[in-house]
Amino acid sequence: WAEKSGHSAFQAEFERIDRRRDALGLLSSFFQGERIAHRPKFSRFFEPLPFPFKSEIGKLPRRLAGVLGKESEDDFDPLLPLMDYFAFDSSTSTASSLHPLCHSIGLPSGYVHARVLCARFQKAQKSPPSFETEVRPVINRLHAARDGAKLAEWCALQYDSGEEDKLKCLTLALNLAMKSS
C-alpha cells in the first residue's frame, strides 16, 4: 500500500509540474514583443509545490477562487496576476489567447473569458458591454450553472436601472440559479 501511495503522490506531483510547464509555455508566448512590459511574475500563477515530497497527503487542498475571483481570504486566485493586464487589454482576442491557461492552472473552462468581461465592464463606465454580443457568449462558455448565475448577477449590477440588458442578465441569472439548485 505504501508503494502505491508513493506512486500516486509521484504521479500527482508529475502532473502538477507538467501543467505548470504548459502554463509557462502559453504565458511566455503571449507576453512577447510589446506585451513583455506587462508580463506578470510567473511564480504568482501557482501555489508552491509541497515540500517535503508527499507532505500534502491527508491535507485538504487550498480552495481556488471562483469565477469572479476570491470568495474568501484563504482562496488562491491563479488569475490574479493577469488582472492588471486585463485592465489594460480586455479584448476578446486576449481572452481567446489565454483561454487554454484555465486547464493548466486548474480552473474551469471559461474563467479567463469571465475575468476579461469583468475588466471590460470596469473600463466601460458609460457604455457597458452588450448582453447579447458580449455577456451571454461568455456565460455560455461556463460549464457550471452556479458560475454562470454569479457572473450574470454581477453583470446585471453593472448596468443602470431600467436598462434592457440588466433585465436580461437578471433573468439569465435566475434561470441558471434554479438550474444549479
mmCIF file with all atom_site columns, N, CA and C in Angstrom, residues 116-155:
data_model
loop_
_atom_site.group_PDB
_atom_site.id
_atom_site.type_symbol
_atom_site.label_atom_id
_atom_site.label_alt_id
_atom_site.label_comp_id
_atom_site.label_asym_id
_atom_site.label_entity_id
_atom_site.label_seq_id
_atom_site.pdbx_PDB_ins_code
_atom_site.Cartn_x
_atom_site.Cartn_y
_atom_site.Cartn_z
_atom_site.occupancy
_atom_site.B_iso_or_equiv
_atom_site.pdbx_formal_charge
_atom_site.auth_seq_id
_atom_site.auth_comp_id
_atom_site.auth_asym_id
_atom_site.auth_atom_id
_atom_site.pdbx_PDB_model_num
ATOM 1   N N  . VAL A 1 116 ? -11.986 38.678 -18.146 1.00 0.00 ? 116 VAL A N  1
ATOM 2   C CA . VAL A 1 116 ? -11.794 39.720 -19.168 1.00 0.00 ? 116 VAL A CA 1
ATOM 3   C C  . VAL A 1 116 ? -13.084 40.518 -19.334 1.00 0.00 ? 116 VAL A C  1
ATOM 4   N N  . LEU A 1 117 ? -14.221 39.839 -19.304 1.00 0.00 ? 117 LEU A N  1
ATOM 5   C CA . LEU A 1 117 ? -15.508 40.537 -19.381 1.00 0.00 ? 117 LEU A CA 1
ATOM 6   C C  . LEU A 1 117 ? -15.674 41.492 -18.195 1.00 0.00 ? 117 LEU A C  1
ATOM 7   N N  . CYS A 1 118 ? -15.322 41.061 -17.005 1.00 0.00 ? 118 CYS A N  1
ATOM 8   C CA . CYS A 1 118 ? -15.399 41.935 -15.827 1.00 0.00 ? 118 CYS A CA 1
ATOM 9   C C  . CYS A 1 118 ? -14.517 43.172 -16.018 1.00 0.00 ? 118 CYS A C  1
ATOM 10  N N  . ALA A 1 119 ? -13.328 42.974 -16.546 1.00 0.00 ? 119 ALA A N  1
ATOM 11  C CA . ALA A 1 119 ? -12.431 44.106 -16.807 1.00 0.00 ? 119 ALA A CA 1
ATOM 12  C C  . ALA A 1 119 ? -13.042 45.048 -17.841 1.00 0.00 ? 119 ALA A C  1
ATOM 13  N N  . ARG A 1 120 ? -13.696 44.486 -18.839 1.00 0.00 ? 120 ARG A N  1
ATOM 14  C CA . ARG A 1 120 ? -14.358 45.303 -19.864 1.00 0.00 ? 120 ARG A CA 1
ATOM 15  C C  . ARG A 1 120 ? -15.464 46.152 -19.246 1.00 0.00 ? 120 ARG A C  1
ATOM 16  N N  . PHE A 1 121 ? -16.241 45.569 -18.343 1.00 0.00 ? 121 PHE A N  1
ATOM 17  C CA . PHE A 1 121 ? -17.282 46.325 -17.644 1.00 0.00 ? 121 PHE A CA 1
ATOM 18  C C  . PHE A 1 121 ? -16.662 47.462 -16.828 1.00 0.00 ? 121 PHE A C  1
ATOM 19  N N  . GLN A 1 122 ? -15.576 47.167 -16.140 1.00 0.00 ? 122 GLN A N  1
ATOM 20  C CA . GLN A 1 122 ? -14.956 48.170 -15.278 1.00 0.00 ? 122 GLN A CA 1
ATOM 21  C C  . GLN A 1 122 ? -14.359 49.322 -16.083 1.00 0.00 ? 122 GLN A C  1
ATOM 22  N N  . LYS A 1 123 ? -13.910 49.036 -17.304 1.00 0.00 ? 123 LYS A N  1
ATOM 23  C CA . LYS A 1 123 ? -13.363 50.081 -18.164 1.00 0.00 ? 123 LYS A CA 1
ATOM 24  C C  . LYS A 1 123 ? -14.456 50.896 -18.852 1.00 0.00 ? 123 LYS A C  1
ATOM 25  N N  . ALA A 1 124 ? -15.606 50.292 -19.102 1.00 0.00 ? 124 ALA A N  1
ATOM 26  C CA . ALA A 1 124 ? -16.617 50.845 -19.996 1.00 0.00 ? 124 ALA A CA 1
ATOM 27  C C  . ALA A 1 124 ? -17.551 51.873 -19.388 1.00 0.00 ? 124 ALA A C  1
ATOM 28  N N  . GLN A 1 125 ? -17.479 52.219 -18.204 1.00 0.00 ? 125 GLN A N  1
ATOM 29  C CA . GLN A 1 125 ? -18.345 53.114 -17.456 1.00 0.00 ? 125 GLN A CA 1
ATOM 30  C C  . GLN A 1 125 ? -19.621 53.579 -18.160 1.00 0.00 ? 125 GLN A C  1
ATOM 31  N N  . LYS A 1 126 ? -19.565 54.340 -19.231 1.00 0.00 ? 126 LYS A N  1
ATOM 32  C CA . LYS A 1 126 ? -20.774 54.905 -19.854 1.00 0.00 ? 126 LYS A CA 1
ATOM 33  C C  . LYS A 1 126 ? -21.471 53.952 -20.822 1.00 0.00 ? 126 LYS A C  1
ATOM 34  N N  . SER A 1 127 ? -20.724 53.104 -21.489 1.00 0.00 ? 127 SER A N  1
ATOM 35  C CA . SER A 1 127 ? -21.351 52.173 -22.434 1.00 0.00 ? 127 SER A CA 1
ATOM 36  C C  . SER A 1 127 ? -20.895 50.749 -22.134 1.00 0.00 ? 127 SER A C  1
ATOM 37  N N  . PRO A 1 128 ? -21.595 50.094 -21.217 1.00 0.00 ? 128 PRO A N  1
ATOM 38  C CA . PRO A 1 128 ? -21.200 48.737 -20.823 1.00 0.00 ? 128 PRO A CA 1
ATOM 39  C C  . PRO A 1 128 ? -21.365 47.742 -21.974 1.00 0.00 ? 128 PRO A C  1
ATOM 40  N N  . PRO A 1 129 ? -20.683 46.603 -21.880 1.00 0.00 ? 129 PRO A N  1
ATOM 41  C CA . PRO A 1 129 ? -20.791 45.580 -22.922 1.00 0.00 ? 129 PRO A CA 1
ATOM 42  C C  . PRO A 1 129 ? -22.237 45.147 -23.160 1.00 0.00 ? 129 PRO A C  1
ATOM 43  N N  . SER A 1 130 ? -22.530 44.836 -24.391 1.00 0.00 ? 130 SER A N  1
ATOM 44  C CA . SER A 1 130 ? -23.874 44.387 -24.771 1.00 0.00 ? 130 SER A CA 1
ATOM 45  C C  . SER A 1 130 ? -24.136 42.980 -24.228 1.00 0.00 ? 130 SER A C  1
ATOM 46  N N  . PHE A 1 131 ? -25.339 42.769 -23.734 1.00 0.00 ? 131 PHE A N  1
ATOM 47  C CA . PHE A 1 131 ? -25.699 41.456 -23.213 1.00 0.00 ? 131 PHE A CA 1
ATOM 48  C C  . PHE A 1 131 ? -25.615 40.392 -24.303 1.00 0.00 ? 131 PHE A C  1
ATOM 49  N N  . GLU A 1 132 ? -26.256 40.649 -25.431 1.00 0.00 ? 132 GLU A N  1
ATOM 50  C CA . GLU A 1 132 ? -26.357 39.625 -26.476 1.00 0.00 ? 132 GLU A CA 1
ATOM 51  C C  . GLU A 1 132 ? -25.025 39.297 -27.131 1.00 0.00 ? 132 GLU A C  1
ATOM 52  N N  . THR A 1 133 ? -24.182 40.300 -27.372 1.00 0.00 ? 133 THR A N  1
ATOM 53  C CA . THR A 1 133 ? -22.944 40.041 -28.119 1.00 0.00 ? 133 THR A CA 1
ATOM 54  C C  . THR A 1 133 ? -21.721 39.781 -27.250 1.00 0.00 ? 133 THR A C  1
ATOM 55  N N  . GLU A 1 134 ? -21.761 40.238 -25.984 1.00 0.00 ? 134 GLU A N  1
ATOM 56  C CA . GLU A 1 134 ? -20.568 40.079 -25.154 1.00 0.00 ? 134 GLU A CA 1
ATOM 57  C C  . GLU A 1 134 ? -20.801 39.288 -23.860 1.00 0.00 ? 134 GLU A C  1
ATOM 58  N N  . VAL A 1 135 ? -21.930 39.506 -23.207 1.00 0.00 ? 135 VAL A N  1
ATOM 59  C CA . VAL A 1 135 ? -22.163 38.864 -21.909 1.00 0.00 ? 135 VAL A CA 1
ATOM 60  C C  . VAL A 1 135 ? -22.650 37.422 -22.071 1.00 0.00 ? 135 VAL A C  1
ATOM 61  N N  . ARG A 1 136 ? -23.719 37.234 -22.824 1.00 0.00 ? 136 ARG A N  1
ATOM 62  C CA . ARG A 1 136 ? -24.270 35.887 -22.982 1.00 0.00 ? 136 ARG A CA 1
ATOM 63  C C  . ARG A 1 136 ? -23.244 34.885 -23.526 1.00 0.00 ? 136 ARG A C  1
ATOM 64  N N  . PRO A 1 137 ? -22.453 35.240 -24.563 1.00 0.00 ? 137 PRO A N  1
ATOM 65  C CA . PRO A 1 137 ? -21.466 34.257 -25.057 1.00 0.00 ? 137 PRO A CA 1
ATOM 66  C C  . PRO A 1 137 ? -20.450 33.829 -23.991 1.00 0.00 ? 137 PRO A C  1
ATOM 67  N N  . VAL A 1 138 ? -20.064 34.755 -23.119 1.00 0.00 ? 138 VAL A N  1
ATOM 68  C CA . VAL A 1 138 ? -19.115 34.401 -22.060 1.00 0.00 ? 138 VAL A CA 1
ATOM 69  C C  . VAL A 1 138 ? -19.781 33.491 -21.036 1.00 0.00 ? 138 VAL A C  1
ATOM 70  N N  . ILE A 1 139 ? -20.989 33.814 -20.651 1.00 0.00 ? 139 ILE A N  1
ATOM 71  C CA . ILE A 1 139 ? -21.708 32.977 -19.678 1.00 0.00 ? 139 ILE A CA 1
ATOM 72  C C  . ILE A 1 139 ? -21.941 31.580 -20.256 1.00 0.00 ? 139 ILE A C  1
ATOM 73  N N  . ASN A 1 140 ? -22.205 31.501 -21.544 1.00 0.00 ? 140 ASN A N  1
ATOM 74  C CA . ASN A 1 140 ? -22.401 30.202 -22.188 1.00 0.00 ? 140 ASN A CA 1
ATOM 75  C C  . ASN A 1 140 ? -21.141 29.343 -22.183 1.00 0.00 ? 140 ASN A C  1
ATOM 76  N N  . ARG A 1 141 ? -19.977 29.953 -22.059 1.00 0.00 ? 141 ARG A N  1
ATOM 77  C CA . ARG A 1 141 ? -18.708 29.212 -22.009 1.00 0.00 ? 141 ARG A CA 1
ATOM 78  C C  . ARG A 1 141 ? -18.505 28.499 -20.670 1.00 0.00 ? 141 ARG A C  1
ATOM 79  N N  . LEU A 1 142 ? -19.171 28.983 -19.645 1.00 0.00 ? 142 LEU A N  1
ATOM 80  C CA . LEU A 1 142 ? -19.001 28.414 -18.308 1.00 0.00 ? 142 LEU A CA 1
ATOM 81  C C  . LEU A 1 142 ? -19.775 27.104 -18.194 1.00 0.00 ? 142 LEU A C  1
ATOM 82  N N  . HIS A 1 143 ? -19.134 26.087 -17.657 1.00 0.00 ? 143 HIS A N  1
ATOM 83  C CA . HIS A 1 143 ? -19.768 24.768 -17.564 1.00 0.00 ? 143 HIS A CA 1
ATOM 84  C C  . HIS A 1 143 ? -20.729 24.657 -16.384 1.00 0.00 ? 143 HIS A C  1
ATOM 85  N N  . ALA A 1 144 ? -20.410 25.331 -15.296 1.00 0.00 ? 144 ALA A N  1
ATOM 86  C CA . ALA A 1 144 ? -21.247 25.217 -14.095 1.00 0.00 ? 144 ALA A CA 1
ATOM 87  C C  . ALA A 1 144 ? -22.314 26.312 -14.102 1.00 0.00 ? 144 ALA A C  1
ATOM 88  N N  . ALA A 1 145 ? -23.557 25.901 -13.935 1.00 0.00 ? 145 ALA A N  1
ATOM 89  C CA . ALA A 1 145 ? -24.669 26.862 -13.899 1.00 0.00 ? 145 ALA A CA 1
ATOM 90  C C  . ALA A 1 145 ? -24.476 27.854 -12.753 1.00 0.00 ? 145 ALA A C  1
ATOM 91  N N  . ARG A 1 146 ? -23.917 27.399 -11.647 1.00 0.00 ? 146 ARG A N  1
ATOM 92  C CA . ARG A 1 146 ? -23.679 28.280 -10.496 1.00 0.00 ? 146 ARG A CA 1
ATOM 93  C C  . ARG A 1 146 ? -22.738 29.425 -10.865 1.00 0.00 ? 146 ARG A C  1
ATOM 94  N N  . ASP A 1 147 ? -21.671 29.108 -11.622 1.00 0.00 ? 147 ASP A N  1
ATOM 95  C CA . ASP A 1 147 ? -20.741 30.147 -12.077 1.00 0.00 ? 147 ASP A CA 1
ATOM 96  C C  . ASP A 1 147 ? -21.438 31.125 -13.014 1.00 0.00 ? 147 ASP A C  1
ATOM 97  N N  . GLY A 1 148 ? -22.253 30.597 -13.919 1.00 0.00 ? 148 GLY A N  1
ATOM 98  C CA . GLY A 1 148 ? -22.990 31.448 -14.841 1.00 0.00 ? 148 GLY A CA 1
ATOM 99  C C  . GLY A 1 148 ? -23.947 32.372 -14.113 1.00 0.00 ? 148 GLY A C  1
ATOM 100 N N  . ALA A 1 149 ? -24.614 31.860 -13.083 1.00 0.00 ? 149 ALA A N  1
ATOM 101 C CA . ALA A 1 149 ? -25.549 32.677 -12.304 1.00 0.00 ? 149 ALA A CA 1
ATOM 102 C C  . ALA A 1 149 ? -24.811 33.803 -11.587 1.00 0.00 ? 149 ALA A C  1
ATOM 103 N N  . LYS A 1 150 ? -23.665 33.487 -11.002 1.00 0.00 ? 150 LYS A N  1
ATOM 104 C CA . LYS A 1 150 ? -22.881 34.516 -10.303 1.00 0.00 ? 150 LYS A CA 1
ATOM 105 C C  . LYS A 1 150 ? -22.422 35.606 -11.269 1.00 0.00 ? 150 LYS A C  1
ATOM 106 N N  . LEU A 1 151 ? -21.905 35.189 -12.420 1.00 0.00 ? 151 LEU A N  1
ATOM 107 C CA . LEU A 1 151 ? -21.419 36.168 -13.392 1.00 0.00 ? 151 LEU A CA 1
ATOM 108 C C  . LEU A 1 151 ? -22.572 37.003 -13.943 1.00 0.00 ? 151 LEU A C  1
ATOM 109 N N  . ALA A 1 152 ? -23.694 36.377 -14.261 1.00 0.00 ? 152 ALA A N  1
ATOM 110 C CA . ALA A 1 152 ? -24.844 37.116 -14.791 1.00 0.00 ? 152 ALA A CA 1
ATOM 111 C C  . ALA A 1 152 ? -25.358 38.123 -13.765 1.00 0.00 ? 152 ALA A C  1
ATOM 112 N N  . GLU A 1 153 ? -25.411 37.729 -12.502 1.00 0.00 ? 153 GLU A N  1
ATOM 113 C CA . GLU A 1 153 ? -25.864 38.649 -11.459 1.00 0.00 ? 153 GLU A CA 1
ATOM 114 C C  . GLU A 1 153 ? -24.895 39.825 -11.316 1.00 0.00 ? 153 GLU A C  1
ATOM 115 N N  . TRP A 1 154 ? -23.599 39.542 -11.329 1.00 0.00 ? 154 TRP A N  1
ATOM 116 C CA . TRP A 1 154 ? -22.594 40.600 -11.233 1.00 0.00 ? 154 TRP A CA 1
ATOM 117 C C  . TRP A 1 154 ? -22.724 41.561 -12.414 1.00 0.00 ? 154 TRP A C  1
ATOM 118 N N  . CYS A 1 155 ? -22.884 41.020 -13.610 1.00 0.00 ? 155 CYS A N  1
ATOM 119 C CA . CYS A 1 155 ? -23.035 41.866 -14.800 1.00 0.00 ? 155 CYS A CA 1
ATOM 120 C C  . CYS A 1 155 ? -24.289 42.731 -14.699 1.00 0.00 ? 155 CYS A C  1
#
